[in-house]
mmCIF file of C-alpha atoms in Angstrom:
data_model
loop_
_atom_site.group_PDB
_atom_site.id
_atom_site.type_symbol
_atom_site.label_atom_id
_atom_site.label_comp_id
_atom_site.label_asym_id
_atom_site.label_seq_id
_atom_site.Cartn_x
_atom_site.Cartn_y
_atom_site.Cartn_z
ATOM 1 C CA MET A 20 2.270 6.889 11.717
ATOM 2 C CA ILE A 21 4.503 5.958 8.818
ATOM 3 C CA ARG A 22 3.831 3.147 6.372
ATOM 4 C CA LEU A 23 6.592 1.384 4.485
ATOM 5 C CA THR A 24 5.115 -0.355 1.464
ATOM 6 C CA VAL A 25 7.065 -3.149 -0.184
ATOM 7 C CA LEU A 26 5.973 -4.056 -3.701
ATOM 8 C CA TYR A 27 7.463 -7.395 -4.745
ATOM 9 C CA GLY A 28 7.714 -7.861 -8.512
ATOM 10 C CA HIS A 29 6.677 -11.152 -10.085
ATOM 11 C CA PRO A 30 9.262 -13.759 -9.027
ATOM 12 C CA GLN A 31 10.749 -16.375 -11.331
ATOM 13 C CA ASP A 32 9.088 -19.113 -9.255
ATOM 14 C CA PRO A 33 5.983 -17.806 -7.453
ATOM 15 C CA LEU A 34 5.400 -20.987 -5.434
ATOM 16 C CA GLU A 35 8.969 -20.993 -4.164
ATOM 17 C CA PHE A 36 8.669 -17.265 -3.362
ATOM 18 C CA ASP A 37 5.591 -17.898 -1.268
ATOM 19 C CA ARG A 38 7.119 -20.886 0.519
ATOM 20 C CA TYR A 39 10.282 -18.946 1.333
ATOM 21 C CA TYR A 40 8.365 -15.853 2.395
ATOM 22 C CA TYR A 41 6.203 -17.666 4.931
ATOM 23 C CA GLU A 42 8.744 -20.242 6.158
ATOM 24 C CA ILE A 43 11.921 -18.162 6.284
ATOM 25 C CA HIS A 44 11.252 -14.454 5.861
ATOM 26 C CA VAL A 45 8.251 -14.047 8.181
ATOM 27 C CA PRO A 46 10.039 -15.604 11.187
ATOM 28 C CA LEU A 47 13.076 -13.377 10.544
ATOM 29 C CA ALA A 48 10.917 -10.266 10.292
ATOM 30 C CA ARG A 49 8.884 -11.213 13.359
ATOM 31 C CA ALA A 50 12.075 -10.922 15.408
ATOM 32 C CA MET A 51 12.116 -7.163 14.743
ATOM 33 C CA LYS A 52 10.911 -5.145 17.714
ATOM 34 C CA GLY A 53 8.779 -2.009 17.574
ATOM 35 C CA LEU A 54 6.598 -2.439 14.484
ATOM 36 C CA LYS A 55 3.107 -0.945 14.923
ATOM 37 C CA GLY A 56 1.530 -3.051 12.214
ATOM 38 C CA TRP A 57 2.353 -5.502 9.439
ATOM 39 C CA THR A 58 0.078 -6.582 6.624
ATOM 40 C CA ILE A 59 0.701 -8.700 3.562
ATOM 41 C CA GLY A 60 -1.306 -9.793 0.569
ATOM 42 C CA LYS A 61 -0.957 -11.299 -2.871
ATOM 43 C CA CYS A 62 -1.748 -8.724 -5.543
ATOM 44 C CA GLN A 63 -4.879 -9.066 -7.622
ATOM 45 C CA SER A 64 -5.450 -7.145 -10.826
ATOM 46 C CA ALA A 65 -8.269 -4.620 -10.821
ATOM 47 C CA ALA A 66 -9.166 -5.812 -14.345
ATOM 48 C CA PRO A 67 -10.272 -9.480 -14.391
ATOM 49 C CA GLY A 68 -7.918 -11.706 -16.376
ATOM 50 C CA GLU A 69 -4.997 -9.273 -16.339
ATOM 51 C CA LYS A 70 -1.772 -9.956 -14.500
ATOM 52 C CA PRO A 71 -1.404 -7.604 -11.531
ATOM 53 C CA PRO A 72 1.559 -5.195 -11.678
ATOM 54 C CA TYR A 73 3.230 -6.801 -8.647
ATOM 55 C CA HIS A 74 3.206 -10.205 -6.956
ATOM 56 C CA MET A 75 2.859 -9.181 -3.313
ATOM 57 C CA ILE A 76 2.244 -5.977 -1.373
ATOM 58 C CA VAL A 77 3.430 -5.548 2.200
ATOM 59 C CA GLY A 78 2.677 -2.751 4.653
ATOM 60 C CA LEU A 79 4.932 -2.124 7.633
ATOM 61 C CA TYR A 80 3.929 0.529 10.178
ATOM 62 C CA ALA A 81 5.932 2.453 12.764
ATOM 63 C CA GLU A 82 5.483 5.640 14.775
ATOM 64 C CA SER A 83 7.668 7.664 12.431
ATOM 65 C CA ARG A 84 10.167 7.261 9.634
ATOM 66 C CA GLN A 85 12.958 7.690 12.167
ATOM 67 C CA ALA A 86 11.452 4.910 14.291
ATOM 68 C CA MET A 87 11.182 2.613 11.233
ATOM 69 C CA GLU A 88 14.770 3.271 10.230
ATOM 70 C CA LYS A 89 15.921 2.490 13.774
ATOM 71 C CA ILE A 90 14.031 -0.822 13.653
ATOM 72 C CA LEU A 91 15.673 -1.677 10.333
ATOM 73 C CA GLU A 92 19.119 -0.813 11.723
ATOM 74 C CA THR A 93 18.893 -3.354 14.557
ATOM 75 C CA PRO A 94 20.561 -6.759 13.982
ATOM 76 C CA GLU A 95 17.097 -8.293 13.461
ATOM 77 C CA GLY A 96 16.202 -5.553 10.992
ATOM 78 C CA GLN A 97 19.455 -5.919 9.101
ATOM 79 C CA ALA A 98 18.956 -9.699 8.870
ATOM 80 C CA THR A 99 15.439 -9.158 7.524
ATOM 81 C CA VAL A 100 16.562 -6.601 4.936
ATOM 82 C CA ALA A 101 19.510 -8.782 3.864
ATOM 83 C CA ASP A 102 17.180 -11.749 3.408
ATOM 84 C CA VAL A 103 15.108 -9.980 0.723
ATOM 85 C CA GLN A 104 17.694 -10.711 -1.974
ATOM 86 C CA ASN A 105 17.353 -14.443 -1.201
ATOM 87 C CA PHE A 106 13.801 -14.660 -2.554
ATOM 88 C CA ALA A 107 12.799 -11.399 -4.304
ATOM 89 C CA THR A 108 13.780 -12.602 -7.779
ATOM 90 C CA GLY A 109 11.335 -10.130 -9.320
ATOM 91 C CA GLY A 110 12.745 -7.180 -7.408
ATOM 92 C CA ALA A 111 11.347 -5.191 -4.522
ATOM 93 C CA THR A 112 10.231 -1.562 -4.502
ATOM 94 C CA PHE A 113 10.188 0.308 -1.181
ATOM 95 C CA ILE A 114 7.979 3.359 -0.611
ATOM 96 C CA TYR A 115 7.497 5.335 2.568
ATOM 97 C CA ASN A 116 4.470 7.500 3.237
ATOM 98 C CA ASP A 117 3.163 9.455 6.183
ATOM 99 C CA GLU A 118 -0.189 7.802 6.692
ATOM 100 C CA GLU A 119 -3.016 10.334 6.661
ATOM 101 C CA VAL A 120 -6.202 8.613 7.804
ATOM 102 C CA LEU A 121 -9.332 9.944 6.090
ATOM 103 C CA ILE A 122 -11.537 7.081 7.282
ATOM 104 C CA PRO A 123 -10.244 5.134 10.311
ATOM 105 C CA TYR A 124 -9.926 1.375 9.938
ATOM 106 C CA GLN A 125 -13.086 -0.406 11.016
ATOM 107 C CA LEU A 126 -11.717 -3.861 11.640
ATOM 108 C CA GLY A 127 -13.692 -7.027 12.260
ATOM 109 C CA MET B 8 -10.742 -7.293 4.623
ATOM 110 C CA ILE B 9 -9.680 -6.204 1.156
ATOM 111 C CA ARG B 10 -7.361 -3.313 0.405
ATOM 112 C CA LEU B 11 -7.438 -1.425 -2.872
ATOM 113 C CA THR B 12 -4.144 0.398 -3.329
ATOM 114 C CA VAL B 13 -3.974 3.293 -5.770
ATOM 115 C CA LEU B 14 -0.481 4.321 -6.861
ATOM 116 C CA TYR B 15 -0.545 7.718 -8.557
ATOM 117 C CA GLY B 16 2.374 8.333 -10.895
ATOM 118 C CA HIS B 17 4.200 11.660 -10.834
ATOM 119 C CA PRO B 18 1.812 14.269 -12.252
ATOM 120 C CA GLN B 19 2.780 16.996 -14.678
ATOM 121 C CA ASP B 20 1.971 19.622 -12.038
ATOM 122 C CA PRO B 21 2.315 18.195 -8.509
ATOM 123 C CA LEU B 22 0.932 21.271 -6.762
ATOM 124 C CA GLU B 23 -2.158 21.294 -8.956
ATOM 125 C CA PHE B 24 -2.562 17.542 -8.404
ATOM 126 C CA ASP B 25 -2.524 18.038 -4.638
ATOM 127 C CA ARG B 26 -4.926 20.965 -4.767
ATOM 128 C CA TYR B 27 -7.372 19.064 -6.957
ATOM 129 C CA TYR B 28 -7.070 15.897 -4.890
ATOM 130 C CA TYR B 29 -7.943 17.590 -1.592
ATOM 131 C CA GLU B 30 -10.450 20.151 -2.884
ATOM 132 C CA ILE B 31 -12.350 18.132 -5.481
ATOM 133 C CA HIS B 32 -11.545 14.433 -5.307
ATOM 134 C CA VAL B 33 -11.700 13.879 -1.544
ATOM 135 C CA PRO B 34 -15.221 15.347 -1.227
ATOM 136 C CA LEU B 35 -16.399 13.220 -4.163
ATOM 137 C CA ALA B 36 -14.893 10.083 -2.652
ATOM 138 C CA ARG B 37 -16.263 10.868 0.803
ATOM 139 C CA ALA B 38 -19.748 10.564 -0.640
ATOM 140 C CA MET B 39 -19.170 6.832 -1.197
ATOM 141 C CA LYS B 40 -20.864 4.678 1.433
ATOM 142 C CA GLY B 41 -19.461 1.515 2.970
ATOM 143 C CA LEU B 42 -15.693 2.014 3.011
ATOM 144 C CA LYS B 43 -14.014 0.447 6.054
ATOM 145 C CA GLY B 44 -10.937 2.623 5.873
ATOM 146 C CA TRP B 45 -9.186 5.186 3.695
ATOM 147 C CA THR B 46 -5.594 6.328 3.975
ATOM 148 C CA ILE B 47 -3.481 8.582 1.787
ATOM 149 C CA GLY B 48 0.104 9.733 1.749
ATOM 150 C CA LYS B 49 2.681 11.375 -0.454
ATOM 151 C CA CYS B 50 5.363 8.897 -1.435
ATOM 152 C CA GLN B 51 8.861 9.249 -0.052
ATOM 153 C CA SER B 52 11.848 7.440 -1.499
ATOM 154 C CA ALA B 53 13.516 4.853 0.722
ATOM 155 C CA ALA B 54 16.884 6.175 -0.507
ATOM 156 C CA PRO B 55 17.482 9.815 0.495
ATOM 157 C CA GLY B 56 17.702 12.172 -2.488
ATOM 158 C CA GLU B 57 16.059 9.782 -4.948
ATOM 159 C CA LYS B 58 12.687 10.460 -6.514
ATOM 160 C CA PRO B 59 10.096 8.006 -5.193
ATOM 161 C CA PRO B 60 8.557 5.668 -7.795
ATOM 162 C CA TYR B 61 5.093 7.189 -7.352
ATOM 163 C CA HIS B 62 3.643 10.534 -6.232
ATOM 164 C CA MET B 63 0.896 9.351 -3.906
ATOM 165 C CA ILE B 64 -0.279 6.066 -2.406
ATOM 166 C CA VAL B 65 -3.868 5.538 -1.341
ATOM 167 C CA GLY B 66 -5.415 2.621 0.568
ATOM 168 C CA LEU B 67 -9.128 1.929 0.424
ATOM 169 C CA TYR B 68 -10.581 -0.829 2.596
ATOM 170 C CA ALA B 69 -13.808 -2.814 2.381
ATOM 171 C CA GLU B 70 -15.130 -6.073 3.796
ATOM 172 C CA SER B 71 -14.430 -7.973 0.581
ATOM 173 C CA ARG B 72 -13.593 -7.406 -3.058
ATOM 174 C CA GLN B 73 -17.259 -7.885 -3.909
ATOM 175 C CA ALA B 74 -18.172 -5.207 -1.349
ATOM 176 C CA MET B 75 -15.561 -2.824 -2.794
ATOM 177 C CA GLU B 76 -16.798 -3.361 -6.330
ATOM 178 C CA LYS B 77 -20.367 -2.691 -5.211
ATOM 179 C CA ILE B 78 -19.240 0.585 -3.608
ATOM 180 C CA LEU B 79 -17.486 1.595 -6.834
ATOM 181 C CA GLU B 80 -20.586 0.743 -8.874
ATOM 182 C CA THR B 81 -22.822 3.176 -6.979
ATOM 183 C CA PRO B 82 -23.372 6.617 -8.550
ATOM 184 C CA GLU B 83 -20.997 8.108 -5.959
ATOM 185 C CA GLY B 84 -18.401 5.440 -6.745
ATOM 186 C CA GLN B 85 -18.743 5.958 -10.475
ATOM 187 C CA ALA B 86 -18.340 9.716 -10.065
ATOM 188 C CA THR B 87 -15.203 9.166 -7.983
ATOM 189 C CA VAL B 88 -13.686 6.735 -10.478
ATOM 190 C CA ALA B 89 -14.534 9.001 -13.425
ATOM 191 C CA ASP B 90 -12.885 11.944 -11.678
ATOM 192 C CA VAL B 91 -9.464 10.236 -11.579
ATOM 193 C CA GLN B 92 -8.758 11.114 -15.217
ATOM 194 C CA ASN B 93 -9.269 14.798 -14.354
ATOM 195 C CA PHE B 94 -6.118 15.013 -12.214
ATOM 196 C CA ALA B 95 -4.049 11.810 -12.528
ATOM 197 C CA THR B 96 -1.791 13.146 -15.268
ATOM 198 C CA GLY B 97 0.926 10.700 -14.238
ATOM 199 C CA GLY B 98 -1.389 7.707 -14.411
ATOM 200 C CA ALA B 99 -2.929 5.587 -11.675
ATOM 201 C CA THR B 100 -2.230 1.931 -10.884
ATOM 202 C CA PHE B 101 -4.885 -0.064 -9.018
ATOM 203 C CA ILE B 102 -4.021 -3.174 -7.009
ATOM 204 C CA TYR B 103 -6.319 -5.282 -4.847
ATOM 205 C CA ASN B 104 -5.077 -7.523 -2.071
ATOM 206 C CA ASP B 105 -6.697 -9.620 0.607
ATOM 207 C CA GLU B 106 -5.221 -8.047 3.697
ATOM 208 C CA GLU B 107 -3.523 -10.633 5.908
ATOM 209 C CA VAL B 108 -2.665 -9.013 9.236
ATOM 210 C CA LEU B 109 0.563 -10.347 10.759
ATOM 211 C CA ILE B 110 0.808 -7.580 13.366
ATOM 212 C CA PRO B 111 -2.448 -5.712 14.118
ATOM 213 C CA TYR B 112 -2.407 -1.946 13.773
ATOM 214 C CA GLN B 113 -1.511 -0.255 17.035
ATOM 215 C CA LEU B 114 -2.880 3.184 16.406
ATOM 216 C CA GLY B 115 -2.267 6.274 18.497
#
């Protein structure tokens, strides 16, 4: 399994970022076929009172890096990638990693 | 579910970092009770040939932030946290996020 982490920097207008992300970007990204997982969350600082280093962290999962790149090369993937510049006013950092599971997720 | 992401910056000696992480840090961290998931991976740049922004990305999962903080406050948690300074020569960035699942993990 590969994970693609997207770290969104603090946007100029956080409320507008969040509105756009949920109303426009999520539906675009949902049109992509083949993802094996997708998680999102607003960043919280580990130290109370401090600003976290990023605004939002996203995890996208696929079988392999090759599989993820194929998903992103589809028309739906290209539309999703192209949309990032429309709302990521604080920048976006992309990191791949092969996901080594030391403790399996125990959901629910 | 809460995720605690640890982003390890590029260490002075990557091979020694990896050796220490697997041989010393993983056993220390495995002694912590209550984690609901633990993943690790070496960072890969999204752009071929570029250096990724971090060396390693780690995801730790617990039921809630309060649960995670309780785990880290146990003697085993304190020993694990204190050990980070022994190998993280490139620094370590900690980010919490409430994990919103848009597409559930489809493992295996």
